[in-house]
């Protein structure tokens, strides 16, 4: 489950979502923020049917802010944002990337690069390749009830796909919450599961010298070309 400070941060962020409908100062400040990140969380709605969908909103969560880009109002994904999506950095965290990448390529001629997929990560961790939506994955891994990952205002197709206008505050907060939690999900799956073995190797390696109380022996083993501790590292 999320820690208390993570819950406070989540609530603070979803109450300060930045909704962008034109290429004004907020738009350019958002691009500057995104450009400065090493990693962002990316949602696209609708995207379930890939190229057969028409992009309505793009949601990007950074370490600082959460942005909802109204692509219907903007009219297009302009060059600066497209370049960020195609760059290796910032790394994009997505769920069901095969659907999102298909949409971007065939609807916008944008080839996404530099990304991680929380669905793929979940499959590896659970050793189960069964379908699992982003909401389901968040609920399972972060132990958040599905009821807290829903929105009462998503009650018909246009609201579920975020194609109707205007978008309500509840819809924006729902999207922002998922984008922020998707980033948390990625962290838990990678650092709490997949990287455990690497972290244990690093822990064992780091203790190679300090576990020996005999300083003279340690000095000898620290010489140039030393392979001390190498046996802690399993390559495969």
PDB file of C-alpha atoms in Angstrom:
ATOM      1  CA  UNK A   1       0.000   0.000   0.000  1.00  0.00           C
ATOM      2  CA  UNK A   2       0.954   3.635  -0.397  1.00  0.00           C
ATOM      3  CA  UNK A   3       2.700   5.277   2.531  1.00  0.00           C
ATOM      4  CA  UNK A   4       1.070   8.191   4.354  1.00  0.00           C
ATOM      5  CA  UNK A   5       3.306  10.807   2.730  1.00  0.00           C
ATOM      6  CA  UNK A   6       2.609   9.282  -0.706  1.00  0.00           C
ATOM      7  CA  UNK A   7      -1.138   9.568  -0.114  1.00  0.00           C
ATOM      8  CA  UNK A   8      -0.769  13.207   0.937  1.00  0.00           C
ATOM      9  CA  UNK A   9       1.311  13.942  -2.150  1.00  0.00           C
ATOM     10  CA  UNK A  10      -1.249  12.199  -4.378  1.00  0.00           C
ATOM     11  CA  UNK A  11      -4.149  14.236  -2.993  1.00  0.00           C
ATOM     12  CA  UNK A  12      -2.182  17.471  -3.309  1.00  0.00           C
ATOM     13  CA  UNK A  13      -1.279  16.746  -6.927  1.00  0.00           C
ATOM     14  CA  UNK A  14      -4.757  15.732  -8.098  1.00  0.00           C
ATOM     15  CA  UNK A  15      -6.117  18.976  -6.695  1.00  0.00           C
ATOM     16  CA  UNK A  16      -3.659  20.960  -8.835  1.00  0.00           C
ATOM     17  CA  UNK A  17      -3.996  19.339 -12.252  1.00  0.00           C
ATOM     18  CA  UNK A  18      -3.081  21.676 -15.107  1.00  0.00           C
ATOM     19  CA  UNK A  19      -5.610  21.512 -17.963  1.00  0.00           C
ATOM     20  CA  UNK A  20      -4.164  22.720 -21.275  1.00  0.00           C
ATOM     21  CA  UNK A  21      -6.414  23.695 -24.186  1.00  0.00           C
ATOM     22  CA  UNK A  22      -4.225  26.171 -26.079  1.00  0.00           C
ATOM     23  CA  UNK A  23      -0.560  26.860 -26.787  1.00  0.00           C
ATOM     24  CA  UNK A  24      -0.271  29.528 -24.111  1.00  0.00           C
ATOM     25  CA  UNK A  25       2.219  30.060 -21.292  1.00  0.00           C
ATOM     26  CA  UNK A  26       0.918  27.011 -19.396  1.00  0.00           C
ATOM     27  CA  UNK A  27       1.529  24.861 -22.465  1.00  0.00           C
ATOM     28  CA  UNK A  28       5.133  26.004 -22.862  1.00  0.00           C
ATOM     29  CA  UNK A  29       5.863  25.748 -19.129  1.00  0.00           C
ATOM     30  CA  UNK A  30       4.504  22.192 -19.234  1.00  0.00           C
ATOM     31  CA  UNK A  31       6.844  21.306 -22.099  1.00  0.00           C
ATOM     32  CA  UNK A  32       9.784  22.784 -20.170  1.00  0.00           C
ATOM     33  CA  UNK A  33       8.885  20.698 -17.125  1.00  0.00           C
ATOM     34  CA  UNK A  34       8.495  17.515 -19.194  1.00  0.00           C
ATOM     35  CA  UNK A  35      11.785  18.165 -20.988  1.00  0.00           C
ATOM     36  CA  UNK A  36      13.602  18.376 -17.641  1.00  0.00           C
ATOM     37  CA  UNK A  37      12.407  14.950 -16.488  1.00  0.00           C
ATOM     38  CA  UNK A  38      14.204  11.631 -16.773  1.00  0.00           C
ATOM     39  CA  UNK A  39      10.884   9.792 -16.530  1.00  0.00           C
ATOM     40  CA  UNK A  40       7.204  10.644 -17.042  1.00  0.00           C
ATOM     41  CA  UNK A  41       3.912   8.789 -16.817  1.00  0.00           C
ATOM     42  CA  UNK A  42       1.833   8.837 -20.009  1.00  0.00           C
ATOM     43  CA  UNK A  43      -1.878   8.124 -20.540  1.00  0.00           C
ATOM     44  CA  UNK A  44      -3.849   8.545 -23.756  1.00  0.00           C
ATOM     45  CA  UNK A  45      -7.638   8.450 -24.011  1.00  0.00           C
ATOM     46  CA  UNK A  46      -9.194   6.812 -25.850  1.00  0.00           C
ATOM     47  CA  UNK A  47      -6.504   4.336 -26.905  1.00  0.00           C
ATOM     48  CA  UNK A  48      -7.827   0.825 -26.327  1.00  0.00           C
ATOM     49  CA  UNK A  49      -8.358   0.193 -30.041  1.00  0.00           C
ATOM     50  CA  UNK A  50      -5.137   1.902 -31.118  1.00  0.00           C
ATOM     51  CA  UNK A  51      -5.269   3.385 -34.627  1.00  0.00           C
ATOM     52  CA  UNK A  52      -9.059   3.076 -34.634  1.00  0.00           C
ATOM     53  CA  UNK A  53      -9.324   5.731 -31.906  1.00  0.00           C
ATOM     54  CA  UNK A  54      -9.162   9.475 -32.291  1.00  0.00           C
ATOM     55  CA  UNK A  55      -7.024  11.019 -29.560  1.00  0.00           C
ATOM     56  CA  UNK A  56      -9.029  13.154 -27.169  1.00  0.00           C
ATOM     57  CA  UNK A  57      -6.642  13.751 -24.264  1.00  0.00           C
ATOM     58  CA  UNK A  58      -3.008  13.087 -23.392  1.00  0.00           C
ATOM     59  CA  UNK A  59      -2.158  12.980 -19.699  1.00  0.00           C
ATOM     60  CA  UNK A  60       1.428  13.400 -18.512  1.00  0.00           C
ATOM     61  CA  UNK A  61       2.534  13.207 -14.886  1.00  0.00           C
ATOM     62  CA  UNK A  62       5.978  14.505 -13.950  1.00  0.00           C
ATOM     63  CA  UNK A  63       7.610  14.606 -10.535  1.00  0.00           C
ATOM     64  CA  UNK A  64       6.300  18.172 -10.227  1.00  0.00           C
ATOM     65  CA  UNK A  65       2.909  18.380 -11.915  1.00  0.00           C
ATOM     66  CA  UNK A  66       0.207  16.525 -13.796  1.00  0.00           C
ATOM     67  CA  UNK A  67      -0.930  17.866 -17.172  1.00  0.00           C
ATOM     68  CA  UNK A  68      -4.024  17.046 -19.199  1.00  0.00           C
ATOM     69  CA  UNK A  69      -3.574  18.133 -22.828  1.00  0.00           C
ATOM     70  CA  UNK A  70      -6.931  18.570 -24.575  1.00  0.00           C
ATOM     71  CA  UNK A  71      -5.942  17.400 -28.051  1.00  0.00           C
ATOM     72  CA  UNK A  72      -9.428  18.058 -29.427  1.00  0.00           C
ATOM     73  CA  UNK A  73      -9.132  21.715 -28.408  1.00  0.00           C
ATOM     74  CA  UNK A  74      -5.478  22.021 -29.453  1.00  0.00           C
ATOM     75  CA  UNK A  75      -6.314  20.467 -32.817  1.00  0.00           C
ATOM     76  CA  UNK A  76      -3.060  18.534 -33.125  1.00  0.00           C
ATOM     77  CA  UNK A  77       0.003  17.201 -31.328  1.00  0.00           C
ATOM     78  CA  UNK A  78       2.452  19.941 -32.216  1.00  0.00           C
ATOM     79  CA  UNK A  79       6.133  19.475 -33.007  1.00  0.00           C
ATOM     80  CA  UNK A  80       7.637  20.228 -29.574  1.00  0.00           C
ATOM     81  CA  UNK A  81       5.410  17.740 -27.768  1.00  0.00           C
ATOM     82  CA  UNK A  82       5.841  15.174 -30.554  1.00  0.00           C
ATOM     83  CA  UNK A  83       9.628  15.448 -30.249  1.00  0.00           C
ATOM     84  CA  UNK A  84       9.427  14.750 -26.512  1.00  0.00           C
ATOM     85  CA  UNK A  85       7.284  11.678 -27.157  1.00  0.00           C
ATOM     86  CA  UNK A  86       9.761  10.404 -29.755  1.00  0.00           C
ATOM     87  CA  UNK A  87      12.846  11.063 -27.604  1.00  0.00           C
ATOM     88  CA  UNK A  88      14.550   8.377 -25.528  1.00  0.00           C
ATOM     89  CA  UNK A  89      14.498  10.819 -22.608  1.00  0.00           C
ATOM     90  CA  UNK A  90      12.274  11.427 -20.774  1.00  0.00           C
ATOM     91  CA  UNK A  91      11.402   7.756 -20.488  1.00  0.00           C
ATOM     92  CA  UNK A  92       7.683   7.188 -20.864  1.00  0.00           C
ATOM     93  CA  UNK A  93       5.792   4.867 -18.492  1.00  0.00           C
ATOM     94  CA  UNK A  94       2.741   3.366 -20.198  1.00  0.00           C
ATOM     95  CA  UNK A  95       0.325   0.471 -19.783  1.00  0.00           C
ATOM     96  CA  UNK A  96      -0.618  -1.571 -22.862  1.00  0.00           C
ATOM     97  CA  UNK A  97       2.020   0.257 -24.917  1.00  0.00           C
ATOM     98  CA  UNK A  98       1.144  -1.805 -28.016  1.00  0.00           C
ATOM     99  CA  UNK A  99      -2.209  -0.018 -28.218  1.00  0.00           C
ATOM    100  CA  UNK A 100      -0.832   3.457 -27.470  1.00  0.00           C
ATOM    101  CA  UNK A 101       2.120   3.145 -29.868  1.00  0.00           C
ATOM    102  CA  UNK A 102      -0.195   1.937 -32.628  1.00  0.00           C
ATOM    103  CA  UNK A 103      -2.429   4.974 -32.102  1.00  0.00           C
ATOM    104  CA  UNK A 104       0.457   7.454 -32.131  1.00  0.00           C
ATOM    105  CA  UNK A 105       2.048   5.942 -35.224  1.00  0.00           C
ATOM    106  CA  UNK A 106      -1.062   5.653 -37.375  1.00  0.00           C
ATOM    107  CA  UNK A 107      -3.010   8.690 -36.162  1.00  0.00           C
ATOM    108  CA  UNK A 108      -0.152  11.149 -35.600  1.00  0.00           C
ATOM    109  CA  UNK A 109       2.912   9.686 -37.367  1.00  0.00           C
ATOM    110  CA  UNK A 110       4.720   9.688 -34.016  1.00  0.00           C
ATOM    111  CA  UNK A 111       7.004   6.771 -33.165  1.00  0.00           C
ATOM    112  CA  UNK A 112       7.281   6.534 -29.396  1.00  0.00           C
ATOM    113  CA  UNK A 113      10.776   5.762 -28.116  1.00  0.00           C
ATOM    114  CA  UNK A 114      12.258   5.318 -24.665  1.00  0.00           C
ATOM    115  CA  UNK A 115       9.455   3.717 -22.694  1.00  0.00           C
ATOM    116  CA  UNK A 116       8.552   1.140 -20.074  1.00  0.00           C
ATOM    117  CA  UNK A 117       5.316  -0.859 -19.961  1.00  0.00           C
ATOM    118  CA  UNK A 118       3.730  -1.615 -16.596  1.00  0.00           C
ATOM    119  CA  UNK A 119       1.695  -4.445 -18.139  1.00  0.00           C
ATOM    120  CA  UNK A 120       4.889  -6.198 -19.274  1.00  0.00           C
ATOM    121  CA  UNK A 121       6.448  -5.608 -15.851  1.00  0.00           C
ATOM    122  CA  UNK A 122       3.367  -7.024 -14.127  1.00  0.00           C
ATOM    123  CA  UNK A 123       3.438 -10.132 -16.331  1.00  0.00           C
ATOM    124  CA  UNK A 124       7.086 -10.754 -15.401  1.00  0.00           C
ATOM    125  CA  UNK A 125       6.492 -10.244 -11.679  1.00  0.00           C
ATOM    126  CA  UNK A 126       3.338 -12.377 -11.508  1.00  0.00           C
ATOM    127  CA  UNK A 127       4.516 -14.938 -14.068  1.00  0.00           C
ATOM    128  CA  UNK A 128       1.075 -14.537 -15.587  1.00  0.00           C
ATOM    129  CA  UNK A 129       0.379 -13.117 -19.048  1.00  0.00           C
ATOM    130  CA  UNK A 130      -3.345 -12.683 -18.523  1.00  0.00           C
ATOM    131  CA  UNK A 131      -4.904  -9.343 -19.450  1.00  0.00           C
ATOM    132  CA  UNK A 132      -4.910  -6.756 -16.691  1.00  0.00           C
ATOM    133  CA  UNK A 133      -6.050  -3.155 -17.113  1.00  0.00           C
ATOM    134  CA  UNK A 134      -4.146  -0.257 -15.579  1.00  0.00           C
ATOM    135  CA  UNK A 135      -6.817   0.165 -12.893  1.00  0.00           C
ATOM    136  CA  UNK A 136      -6.671  -3.535 -12.053  1.00  0.00           C
ATOM    137  CA  UNK A 137      -2.861  -3.498 -11.911  1.00  0.00           C
ATOM    138  CA  UNK A 138      -2.846  -0.467  -9.607  1.00  0.00           C
ATOM    139  CA  UNK A 139      -5.437  -2.108  -7.375  1.00  0.00           C
ATOM    140  CA  UNK A 140      -3.485  -5.380  -7.158  1.00  0.00           C
ATOM    141  CA  UNK A 141       0.017  -3.994  -6.649  1.00  0.00           C
ATOM    142  CA  UNK A 142      -0.701  -0.849  -4.625  1.00  0.00           C
ATOM    143  CA  UNK A 143      -3.582  -2.427  -2.689  1.00  0.00           C
ATOM    144  CA  UNK A 144      -6.081   0.283  -3.592  1.00  0.00           C
ATOM    145  CA  UNK A 145      -9.770  -0.724  -3.853  1.00  0.00           C
ATOM    146  CA  UNK A 146     -11.183  -0.494  -7.380  1.00  0.00           C
ATOM    147  CA  UNK A 147     -13.924   1.748  -5.980  1.00  0.00           C
ATOM    148  CA  UNK A 148     -11.264   4.392  -5.286  1.00  0.00           C
ATOM    149  CA  UNK A 149     -10.071   4.182  -8.889  1.00  0.00           C
ATOM    150  CA  UNK A 150     -13.395   5.063 -10.471  1.00  0.00           C
ATOM    151  CA  UNK A 151     -15.321   8.211 -11.266  1.00  0.00           C
ATOM    152  CA  UNK A 152     -19.085   8.621 -10.880  1.00  0.00           C
ATOM    153  CA  UNK A 153     -19.132  10.966 -13.859  1.00  0.00           C
ATOM    154  CA  UNK A 154     -17.941   8.272 -16.298  1.00  0.00           C
ATOM    155  CA  UNK A 155     -21.397   6.904 -16.954  1.00  0.00           C
ATOM    156  CA  UNK A 156     -21.678   6.757 -20.757  1.00  0.00           C
ATOM    157  CA  UNK A 157     -19.417   6.128 -23.743  1.00  0.00           C
ATOM    158  CA  UNK A 158     -18.445   9.750 -24.383  1.00  0.00           C
ATOM    159  CA  UNK A 159     -17.470  10.205 -20.744  1.00  0.00           C
ATOM    160  CA  UNK A 160     -15.643   6.866 -20.551  1.00  0.00           C
ATOM    161  CA  UNK A 161     -13.636   7.737 -23.672  1.00  0.00           C
ATOM    162  CA  UNK A 162     -13.253  11.389 -22.635  1.00  0.00           C
ATOM    163  CA  UNK A 163     -14.554  12.521 -26.021  1.00  0.00           C
ATOM    164  CA  UNK A 164     -17.441  14.596 -24.645  1.00  0.00           C
ATOM    165  CA  UNK A 165     -16.919  18.230 -23.745  1.00  0.00           C
ATOM    166  CA  UNK A 166     -16.590  19.982 -21.395  1.00  0.00           C
ATOM    167  CA  UNK A 167     -14.432  17.675 -19.295  1.00  0.00           C
ATOM    168  CA  UNK A 168     -15.480  17.859 -15.659  1.00  0.00           C
ATOM    169  CA  UNK A 169     -13.227  18.360 -12.660  1.00  0.00           C
ATOM    170  CA  UNK A 170     -14.016  14.777 -11.649  1.00  0.00           C
ATOM    171  CA  UNK A 171     -12.862  13.448 -15.020  1.00  0.00           C
ATOM    172  CA  UNK A 172      -9.629  15.456 -14.879  1.00  0.00           C
ATOM    173  CA  UNK A 173      -8.894  14.230 -11.358  1.00  0.00           C
ATOM    174  CA  UNK A 174      -9.638  10.649 -12.384  1.00  0.00           C
ATOM    175  CA  UNK A 175      -7.153  10.886 -15.266  1.00  0.00           C
ATOM    176  CA  UNK A 176      -4.561  12.607 -13.110  1.00  0.00           C
ATOM    177  CA  UNK A 177      -4.889  10.020 -10.358  1.00  0.00           C
ATOM    178  CA  UNK A 178      -4.302   7.159 -12.799  1.00  0.00           C
ATOM    179  CA  UNK A 179      -1.267   8.862 -14.345  1.00  0.00           C
ATOM    180  CA  UNK A 180       0.330   9.513 -10.951  1.00  0.00           C
ATOM    181  CA  UNK A 181      -0.428   5.998  -9.690  1.00  0.00           C
ATOM    182  CA  UNK A 182       0.900   4.484 -12.916  1.00  0.00           C
ATOM    183  CA  UNK A 183       4.287   5.972 -12.015  1.00  0.00           C
ATOM    184  CA  UNK A 184       3.998   4.524  -8.492  1.00  0.00           C
ATOM    185  CA  UNK A 185       3.050   1.162  -9.990  1.00  0.00           C
ATOM    186  CA  UNK A 186       6.164   1.168 -12.172  1.00  0.00           C
ATOM    187  CA  UNK A 187       8.357   1.943  -9.169  1.00  0.00           C
ATOM    188  CA  UNK A 188       6.872  -0.859  -7.091  1.00  0.00           C
ATOM    189  CA  UNK A 189       7.154  -3.413  -9.892  1.00  0.00           C
ATOM    190  CA  UNK A 190      10.727  -2.528 -10.821  1.00  0.00           C
ATOM    191  CA  UNK A 191      12.342  -1.654  -7.505  1.00  0.00           C
ATOM    192  CA  UNK A 192      10.126  -3.722  -5.221  1.00  0.00           C
ATOM    193  CA  UNK A 193      10.236  -6.867  -7.330  1.00  0.00           C
ATOM    194  CA  UNK A 194      12.325  -7.089 -10.503  1.00  0.00           C
ATOM    195  CA  UNK A 195      15.375  -5.316  -9.049  1.00  0.00           C
ATOM    196  CA  UNK A 196      15.354  -7.176  -5.731  1.00  0.00           C
ATOM    197  CA  UNK A 197      17.996  -9.640  -6.892  1.00  0.00           C
ATOM    198  CA  UNK A 198      20.225  -6.838  -8.180  1.00  0.00           C
ATOM    199  CA  UNK A 199      19.838  -4.935  -4.922  1.00  0.00           C
ATOM    200  CA  UNK A 200      20.788  -8.037  -2.936  1.00  0.00           C
ATOM    201  CA  UNK A 201      23.895  -8.493  -5.095  1.00  0.00           C
ATOM    202  CA  UNK A 202      24.808  -4.841  -4.480  1.00  0.00           C
ATOM    203  CA  UNK A 203      24.286  -5.294  -0.725  1.00  0.00           C
ATOM    204  CA  UNK A 204      26.521  -8.360  -0.646  1.00  0.00           C
ATOM    205  CA  UNK A 205      29.159  -6.646  -2.803  1.00  0.00           C
ATOM    206  CA  UNK A 206      29.159  -3.509  -0.628  1.00  0.00           C
ATOM    207  CA  UNK A 207      29.909  -5.581   2.488  1.00  0.00           C
ATOM    208  CA  UNK A 208      32.855  -7.423   0.950  1.00  0.00           C
ATOM    209  CA  UNK A 209      35.511  -5.356   2.750  1.00  0.00           C
ATOM    210  CA  UNK A 210      33.774  -4.039   5.850  1.00  0.00           C
ATOM    211  CA  UNK A 211      32.872  -7.525   7.072  1.00  0.00           C
ATOM    212  CA  UNK A 212      36.588  -8.255   7.598  1.00  0.00           C
ATOM    213  CA  UNK A 213      37.954  -6.768  10.868  1.00  0.00           C
ATOM    214  CA  UNK A 214      41.598  -7.296   9.837  1.00  0.00           C
ATOM    215  CA  UNK A 215      42.735  -4.033   8.248  1.00  0.00           C
ATOM    216  CA  UNK A 216      45.993  -5.418   6.873  1.00  0.00           C
ATOM    217  CA  UNK A 217      44.176  -8.170   4.984  1.00  0.00           C
ATOM    218  CA  UNK A 218      41.661  -5.669   3.623  1.00  0.00           C
ATOM    219  CA  UNK A 219      44.472  -3.393   2.413  1.00  0.00           C
ATOM    220  CA  UNK A 220      46.031  -6.245   0.451  1.00  0.00           C
ATOM    221  CA  UNK A 221      42.685  -7.223  -1.084  1.00  0.00           C
ATOM    222  CA  UNK A 222      42.031  -3.615  -2.125  1.00  0.00           C
ATOM    223  CA  UNK A 223      45.033  -3.501  -4.436  1.00  0.00           C
ATOM    224  CA  UNK A 224      44.829  -2.597  -8.136  1.00  0.00           C
ATOM    225  CA  UNK A 225      43.232  -5.338 -10.181  1.00  0.00           C
ATOM    226  CA  UNK A 226      41.418  -6.714  -7.125  1.00  0.00           C
ATOM    227  CA  UNK A 227      38.510  -9.016  -7.903  1.00  0.00           C
ATOM    228  CA  UNK A 228      37.291  -9.075  -4.322  1.00  0.00           C
ATOM    229  CA  UNK A 229      33.531  -9.528  -4.101  1.00  0.00           C
ATOM    230  CA  UNK A 230      33.099 -10.368  -7.771  1.00  0.00           C
ATOM    231  CA  UNK A 231      31.650 -13.747  -6.819  1.00  0.00           C
ATOM    232  CA  UNK A 232      28.633 -11.870  -5.386  1.00  0.00           C
ATOM    233  CA  UNK A 233      27.605 -10.792  -8.878  1.00  0.00           C
ATOM    234  CA  UNK A 234      25.550 -13.299 -10.823  1.00  0.00           C
ATOM    235  CA  UNK A 235      25.515 -12.276 -14.466  1.00  0.00           C
ATOM    236  CA  UNK A 236      22.666 -14.522 -15.510  1.00  0.00           C
TER     237      UNK A 236
END
